[in-house]
């Protein structure tokens, strides 16, 4: 299926895949550090294992970033 | 024009020349109050540009003292400031850049019990902190008190920022829900950052504060700007308010400020 991931068009070999599987497929090393948005909706982390991604989905992986000052 | 001295007209001439700032915008800046939480990698450039811009009152919150390892990116602090309080060092530089600015130093770490009092009365808040617990706390407090703020995060060569207009645009919790599990935070040896990346991000945060106050352009609301300085790619991810957000939705679950578990990257350990 064809997906748009972080603004880039990508072809994924499988026709059915959960978000957890997609994260692994895309080589995301620390899925716990990623928030996932599909077609404008943010997923609850608990649904990563069950939510299927579909052909044409626009998916954003947004990473936790700290930085700045120890406050 | 009578509100400006000759020296102020000269000092701010490059702002006054901008159509969307002008005399009116400059007056707004001079009558505004901006709070910078954290006088570190993000807070340093943010404070310096706010000072140079003639923000009337700059509050700066930090409890730490300057260490030699800060100097690679926290450009408001100089070698001779090692050992001094960051708020003292920052105050001296802000006043040296622009004596028109009133500095309100707050020697503290923000926590659930003090943050409301600290942010009260400011027009805009800049989050320049490094840990997720405080980032969520700043978000929740600013949403509850309806104070617009700029979120900022940096890691290695990457940066991200969003501007939150409470109840109007997506907040940090709309996107990230809750702090990541402790064992997932990158260890300190991995969590370096290129100094100039902190400068880029903190400067964007200052620009957002100046835009918000003057009304120039559109702030980075309902969007997360992320960049990777290695290929130097910038991307703006469109966001929308999460109808199930724990703090900014119609029926928030979080109605009181809480201290999330503190997870800090501390190079001394
Ligand atoms: Zn929210």
Short mmCIF file of N, CA and C in Angstrom, two decimals, chain B residues 68-187:
data_model
loop_
_atom_site.label_atom_id
_atom_site.label_comp_id
_atom_site.label_asym_id
_atom_site.label_seq_id
_atom_site.Cartn_x
_atom_site.Cartn_y
_atom_site.Cartn_z
N UNK B 68 30.56 25.23 33.32
CA UNK B 68 31.38 25.34 32.11
C UNK B 68 30.73 24.59 30.94
N UNK B 69 30.04 23.47 31.21
CA UNK B 69 29.44 22.69 30.13
C UNK B 69 28.22 23.39 29.51
N UNK B 70 27.74 24.46 30.15
CA UNK B 70 26.61 25.22 29.60
C UNK B 70 27.04 26.12 28.45
N UNK B 71 28.33 26.52 28.46
CA UNK B 71 28.76 27.64 27.62
C UNK B 71 28.77 27.31 26.13
N UNK B 72 28.74 26.02 25.80
CA UNK B 72 28.74 25.59 24.40
C UNK B 72 27.46 26.03 23.67
N UNK B 73 26.40 26.33 24.42
CA UNK B 73 25.14 26.71 23.77
C UNK B 73 24.36 27.81 24.49
N UNK B 74 24.65 28.04 25.76
CA UNK B 74 23.84 29.01 26.53
C UNK B 74 24.52 30.38 26.46
N UNK B 75 24.34 31.03 25.29
CA UNK B 75 25.22 32.15 24.93
C UNK B 75 25.00 33.42 25.74
N UNK B 76 24.01 33.43 26.61
CA UNK B 76 23.82 34.61 27.46
C UNK B 76 24.82 34.58 28.63
N UNK B 77 25.40 33.42 28.88
CA UNK B 77 26.36 33.26 29.98
C UNK B 77 27.79 33.23 29.41
N UNK B 78 28.68 33.94 30.09
CA UNK B 78 30.06 34.03 29.64
C UNK B 78 30.97 33.23 30.57
N UNK B 79 32.20 33.02 30.15
CA UNK B 79 33.15 32.22 30.95
C UNK B 79 33.26 32.77 32.37
N UNK B 80 33.29 34.09 32.49
CA UNK B 80 33.45 34.70 33.82
C UNK B 80 32.22 34.49 34.72
N UNK B 81 31.11 34.01 34.14
CA UNK B 81 29.89 33.81 34.94
C UNK B 81 29.82 32.43 35.60
N UNK B 82 30.79 31.57 35.33
CA UNK B 82 30.75 30.22 35.91
C UNK B 82 30.63 30.35 37.43
N UNK B 83 29.65 29.66 37.98
CA UNK B 83 29.42 29.72 39.42
C UNK B 83 28.34 30.73 39.81
N UNK B 84 28.08 31.71 38.95
CA UNK B 84 27.01 32.68 39.26
C UNK B 84 25.65 32.06 38.98
N UNK B 85 24.62 32.60 39.61
CA UNK B 85 23.27 32.16 39.30
C UNK B 85 22.95 32.52 37.85
N UNK B 86 22.25 31.62 37.17
CA UNK B 86 21.89 31.90 35.77
C UNK B 86 20.98 33.12 35.67
N UNK B 87 20.09 33.29 36.63
CA UNK B 87 19.17 34.45 36.54
C UNK B 87 19.94 35.76 36.73
N UNK B 88 20.99 35.72 37.54
CA UNK B 88 21.80 36.92 37.75
C UNK B 88 22.62 37.23 36.50
N UNK B 89 23.25 36.20 35.97
CA UNK B 89 24.04 36.35 34.75
C UNK B 89 23.15 36.85 33.60
N UNK B 90 21.97 36.25 33.47
CA UNK B 90 21.06 36.63 32.38
C UNK B 90 20.60 38.08 32.56
N UNK B 91 20.31 38.45 33.79
CA UNK B 91 19.84 39.81 34.06
C UNK B 91 20.91 40.84 33.64
N UNK B 92 22.16 40.55 33.99
CA UNK B 92 23.25 41.49 33.64
C UNK B 92 23.35 41.67 32.12
N UNK B 93 23.23 40.58 31.38
CA UNK B 93 23.37 40.67 29.92
C UNK B 93 22.17 41.38 29.31
N UNK B 94 20.97 41.07 29.81
CA UNK B 94 19.77 41.72 29.27
C UNK B 94 19.87 43.23 29.48
N UNK B 95 20.29 43.64 30.69
CA UNK B 95 20.39 45.07 30.98
C UNK B 95 21.50 45.73 30.17
N UNK B 96 22.56 44.96 29.89
CA UNK B 96 23.65 45.51 29.09
C UNK B 96 23.21 45.68 27.63
N UNK B 97 22.41 44.71 27.14
CA UNK B 97 21.91 44.82 25.76
C UNK B 97 20.96 46.00 25.64
N UNK B 98 20.05 46.11 26.63
CA UNK B 98 19.01 47.14 26.52
C UNK B 98 18.55 47.61 27.89
N UNK B 99 19.08 48.76 28.33
CA UNK B 99 18.71 49.26 29.66
C UNK B 99 17.23 49.64 29.80
N UNK B 100 16.50 49.71 28.68
CA UNK B 100 15.05 49.99 28.76
C UNK B 100 14.27 48.84 29.40
N UNK B 101 14.84 47.63 29.37
CA UNK B 101 14.10 46.45 29.79
C UNK B 101 14.12 46.31 31.31
N UNK B 102 12.96 46.01 31.88
CA UNK B 102 12.89 45.66 33.30
C UNK B 102 13.00 44.14 33.40
N UNK B 103 13.93 43.65 34.20
CA UNK B 103 14.12 42.21 34.34
C UNK B 103 13.52 41.77 35.67
N UNK B 104 12.74 40.68 35.59
CA UNK B 104 12.22 40.09 36.83
C UNK B 104 12.81 38.70 36.99
N UNK B 105 13.94 38.59 37.69
CA UNK B 105 14.55 37.27 37.87
C UNK B 105 13.82 36.47 38.94
N UNK B 106 13.59 35.19 38.66
CA UNK B 106 12.95 34.32 39.65
C UNK B 106 13.88 33.13 39.86
N UNK B 107 14.49 33.08 41.05
CA UNK B 107 15.40 31.98 41.32
C UNK B 107 14.59 30.81 41.86
N UNK B 108 14.14 29.96 40.96
CA UNK B 108 13.30 28.83 41.35
C UNK B 108 13.21 27.85 40.20
N UNK B 109 12.82 26.65 40.50
CA UNK B 109 12.35 25.72 39.47
C UNK B 109 10.84 25.77 39.52
N UNK B 110 10.18 25.80 38.36
CA UNK B 110 8.72 25.80 38.41
C UNK B 110 8.22 24.41 38.81
N UNK B 111 7.22 24.39 39.63
CA UNK B 111 6.54 23.15 40.00
C UNK B 111 5.06 23.45 40.20
N UNK B 112 4.28 22.39 40.40
CA UNK B 112 2.83 22.57 40.46
C UNK B 112 2.43 23.62 41.49
N UNK B 113 3.20 23.67 42.59
CA UNK B 113 2.81 24.56 43.70
C UNK B 113 3.15 26.02 43.46
N UNK B 114 4.09 26.32 42.54
CA UNK B 114 4.47 27.74 42.39
C UNK B 114 4.22 28.32 41.00
N UNK B 115 3.92 27.47 40.01
CA UNK B 115 3.93 27.97 38.63
C UNK B 115 2.85 29.01 38.37
N UNK B 116 1.68 28.84 38.98
CA UNK B 116 0.61 29.80 38.70
C UNK B 116 0.99 31.20 39.12
N UNK B 117 1.61 31.31 40.28
CA UNK B 117 2.05 32.62 40.76
C UNK B 117 3.14 33.19 39.89
N UNK B 118 4.01 32.32 39.35
CA UNK B 118 5.14 32.80 38.55
C UNK B 118 4.68 33.31 37.18
N UNK B 119 3.76 32.60 36.54
CA UNK B 119 3.36 33.01 35.18
C UNK B 119 2.29 34.10 35.18
N UNK B 120 1.69 34.33 36.35
CA UNK B 120 0.58 35.28 36.43
C UNK B 120 1.01 36.67 35.95
N UNK B 121 0.20 37.28 35.11
CA UNK B 121 0.45 38.65 34.68
C UNK B 121 1.34 38.78 33.46
N UNK B 122 1.86 37.67 32.94
CA UNK B 122 2.67 37.75 31.71
C UNK B 122 1.78 37.60 30.48
N UNK B 123 2.21 38.25 29.39
CA UNK B 123 1.45 38.19 28.14
C UNK B 123 1.79 36.95 27.32
N UNK B 124 3.01 36.44 27.52
CA UNK B 124 3.47 35.33 26.70
C UNK B 124 4.57 34.62 27.47
N UNK B 125 4.58 33.28 27.37
CA UNK B 125 5.58 32.48 28.09
C UNK B 125 6.40 31.70 27.07
N UNK B 126 7.70 31.64 27.30
CA UNK B 126 8.59 30.82 26.46
C UNK B 126 9.10 29.66 27.31
N UNK B 127 8.80 28.43 26.85
CA UNK B 127 9.27 27.23 27.54
C UNK B 127 10.67 26.92 27.04
N UNK B 128 11.66 27.14 27.91
CA UNK B 128 13.04 26.81 27.56
C UNK B 128 13.59 25.75 28.49
N UNK B 129 12.71 24.81 28.89
CA UNK B 129 13.13 23.80 29.86
C UNK B 129 13.53 22.50 29.16
N UNK B 130 14.16 21.61 29.91
CA UNK B 130 14.72 20.42 29.26
C UNK B 130 13.99 19.13 29.61
N UNK B 131 13.06 19.17 30.55
CA UNK B 131 12.49 17.88 30.95
C UNK B 131 10.99 17.84 30.72
N UNK B 132 10.51 16.64 30.50
CA UNK B 132 9.13 16.47 30.05
C UNK B 132 8.13 16.82 31.13
N UNK B 133 8.47 16.51 32.38
CA UNK B 133 7.54 16.82 33.47
C UNK B 133 7.25 18.32 33.47
N UNK B 134 8.29 19.14 33.36
CA UNK B 134 8.10 20.59 33.39
C UNK B 134 7.41 21.08 32.13
N UNK B 135 7.70 20.45 30.99
CA UNK B 135 7.03 20.86 29.75
C UNK B 135 5.52 20.64 29.84
N UNK B 136 5.12 19.52 30.41
CA UNK B 136 3.69 19.27 30.58
C UNK B 136 3.09 20.24 31.60
N UNK B 137 3.85 20.52 32.66
CA UNK B 137 3.36 21.44 33.69
C UNK B 137 3.15 22.85 33.11
N UNK B 138 4.12 23.32 32.33
CA UNK B 138 4.01 24.65 31.72
C UNK B 138 2.79 24.68 30.79
N UNK B 139 2.64 23.61 30.00
CA UNK B 139 1.49 23.53 29.10
C UNK B 139 0.18 23.63 29.88
N UNK B 140 0.06 22.80 30.90
CA UNK B 140 -1.20 22.74 31.64
C UNK B 140 -1.49 24.08 32.32
N UNK B 141 -0.45 24.66 32.92
CA UNK B 141 -0.64 25.93 33.64
C UNK B 141 -1.02 27.04 32.67
N UNK B 142 -0.35 27.10 31.51
CA UNK B 142 -0.65 28.15 30.53
C UNK B 142 -2.05 27.96 29.96
N UNK B 143 -2.46 26.71 29.72
CA UNK B 143 -3.81 26.46 29.22
C UNK B 143 -4.83 26.91 30.27
N UNK B 144 -4.61 26.49 31.52
CA UNK B 144 -5.58 26.83 32.57
C UNK B 144 -5.68 28.33 32.80
N UNK B 145 -4.52 29.03 32.73
CA UNK B 145 -4.53 30.47 32.97
C UNK B 145 -4.69 31.27 31.68
N UNK B 146 -4.88 30.55 30.56
CA UNK B 146 -5.11 31.19 29.26
C UNK B 146 -3.97 32.14 28.86
N UNK B 147 -2.73 31.69 29.08
CA UNK B 147 -1.59 32.49 28.66
C UNK B 147 -0.93 31.80 27.47
N UNK B 148 -0.85 32.48 26.33
CA UNK B 148 -0.22 31.86 25.17
C UNK B 148 1.26 31.58 25.45
N UNK B 149 1.76 30.48 24.87
CA UNK B 149 3.17 30.17 25.11
C UNK B 149 3.77 29.44 23.95
N UNK B 150 5.11 29.43 23.94
CA UNK B 150 5.86 28.73 22.91
C UNK B 150 6.54 27.51 23.52
N UNK B 151 6.21 26.34 22.97
CA UNK B 151 6.90 25.11 23.37
C UNK B 151 8.15 24.95 22.52
N UNK B 152 9.22 24.48 23.13
CA UNK B 152 10.43 24.20 22.35
C UNK B 152 11.13 22.96 22.85
N UNK B 153 11.64 22.16 21.93
CA UNK B 153 12.43 20.98 22.30
C UNK B 153 13.58 20.82 21.32
N UNK B 154 14.70 20.35 21.83
CA UNK B 154 15.85 20.08 20.96
C UNK B 154 16.47 18.76 21.35
N UNK B 155 17.07 18.09 20.38
CA UNK B 155 17.78 16.84 20.64
C UNK B 155 18.77 16.63 19.49
N UNK B 156 20.01 16.52 19.87
CA UNK B 156 21.10 16.30 18.89
C UNK B 156 21.10 17.39 17.81
N UNK B 157 20.62 17.08 16.61
CA UNK B 157 20.60 18.06 15.52
C UNK B 157 19.17 18.47 15.17
N UNK B 158 18.22 18.09 16.06
CA UNK B 158 16.80 18.29 15.75
C UNK B 158 16.18 19.31 16.70
N UNK B 159 15.17 19.98 16.19
CA UNK B 159 14.42 20.90 17.04
C UNK B 159 12.95 20.82 16.69
N UNK B 160 12.10 21.18 17.66
CA UNK B 160 10.67 21.27 17.37
C UNK B 160 10.07 22.40 18.20
N UNK B 161 9.08 23.04 17.65
CA UNK B 161 8.43 24.12 18.39
C UNK B 161 6.99 24.28 17.92
N UNK B 162 6.14 24.69 18.84
CA UNK B 162 4.76 25.03 18.51
C UNK B 162 4.33 26.16 19.43
N UNK B 163 3.42 26.97 18.95
CA UNK B 163 2.88 28.04 19.77
C UNK B 163 1.46 27.66 20.16
N UNK B 164 1.17 27.74 21.44
CA UNK B 164 -0.13 27.31 21.94
C UNK B 164 -0.96 28.54 22.32
N UNK B 165 -2.10 28.66 21.67
CA UNK B 165 -3.08 29.68 22.06
C UNK B 165 -4.16 28.93 22.83
N UNK B 166 -4.12 29.02 24.16
CA UNK B 166 -4.98 28.14 24.97
C UNK B 166 -6.43 28.14 24.54
N UNK B 167 -6.99 26.94 24.45
CA UNK B 167 -8.39 26.69 24.09
C UNK B 167 -8.69 26.99 22.62
N UNK B 168 -7.79 27.71 21.94
CA UNK B 168 -8.03 28.02 20.52
C UNK B 168 -7.28 27.05 19.62
N UNK B 169 -6.05 26.72 19.99
CA UNK B 169 -5.23 25.88 19.13
C UNK B 169 -4.73 24.68 19.92
N UNK B 170 -4.22 23.69 19.17
CA UNK B 170 -3.72 22.46 19.79
C UNK B 170 -2.67 22.78 20.85
N UNK B 171 -2.72 22.05 21.96
CA UNK B 171 -1.72 22.23 23.01
C UNK B 171 -0.75 21.05 22.99
N UNK B 172 0.28 21.15 23.82
CA UNK B 172 1.32 20.10 23.86
C UNK B 172 0.70 18.75 24.22
N UNK B 173 -0.28 18.79 25.13
CA UNK B 173 -0.90 17.53 25.56
C UNK B 173 -1.83 16.96 24.48
N UNK B 174 -2.36 17.81 23.61
CA UNK B 174 -3.15 17.30 22.47
C UNK B 174 -2.29 16.35 21.64
N UNK B 175 -1.00 16.67 21.53
CA UNK B 175 -0.09 15.92 20.68
C UNK B 175 0.56 14.78 21.44
N UNK B 176 1.08 15.06 22.64
CA UNK B 176 1.93 14.09 23.32
C UNK B 176 1.29 13.42 24.54
N UNK B 177 0.08 13.80 24.88
CA UNK B 177 -0.71 13.10 25.92
C UNK B 177 -0.07 13.09 27.30
N UNK B 178 1.07 12.38 27.45
CA UNK B 178 1.72 12.29 28.77
C UNK B 178 3.21 12.04 28.56
N UNK B 179 4.03 12.28 29.61
CA UNK B 179 5.47 12.09 29.43
C UNK B 179 5.81 10.66 29.03
N UNK B 180 6.88 10.49 28.27
CA UNK B 180 7.28 9.14 27.86
C UNK B 180 7.78 8.34 29.06
N UNK B 181 7.75 6.99 28.95
CA UNK B 181 8.24 6.18 30.07
C UNK B 181 9.71 6.49 30.36
N UNK B 182 10.05 6.44 31.63
CA UNK B 182 11.37 6.87 32.09
C UNK B 182 12.51 6.12 31.41
N UNK B 183 12.33 4.82 31.23
CA UNK B 183 13.44 4.03 30.67
C UNK B 183 13.64 4.30 29.18
N UNK B 184 12.78 5.10 28.59
CA UNK B 184 12.88 5.39 27.16
C UNK B 184 13.60 6.70 26.89
N UNK B 185 13.79 7.52 27.91
CA UNK B 185 14.46 8.80 27.69
C UNK B 185 15.90 8.51 27.26
N UNK B 186 16.35 9.15 26.19
CA UNK B 186 17.72 8.90 25.75
C UNK B 186 18.70 9.18 26.89
N UNK B 187 19.67 8.32 27.02
CA UNK B 187 20.65 8.54 28.09
C UNK B 187 21.48 9.77 27.76
#
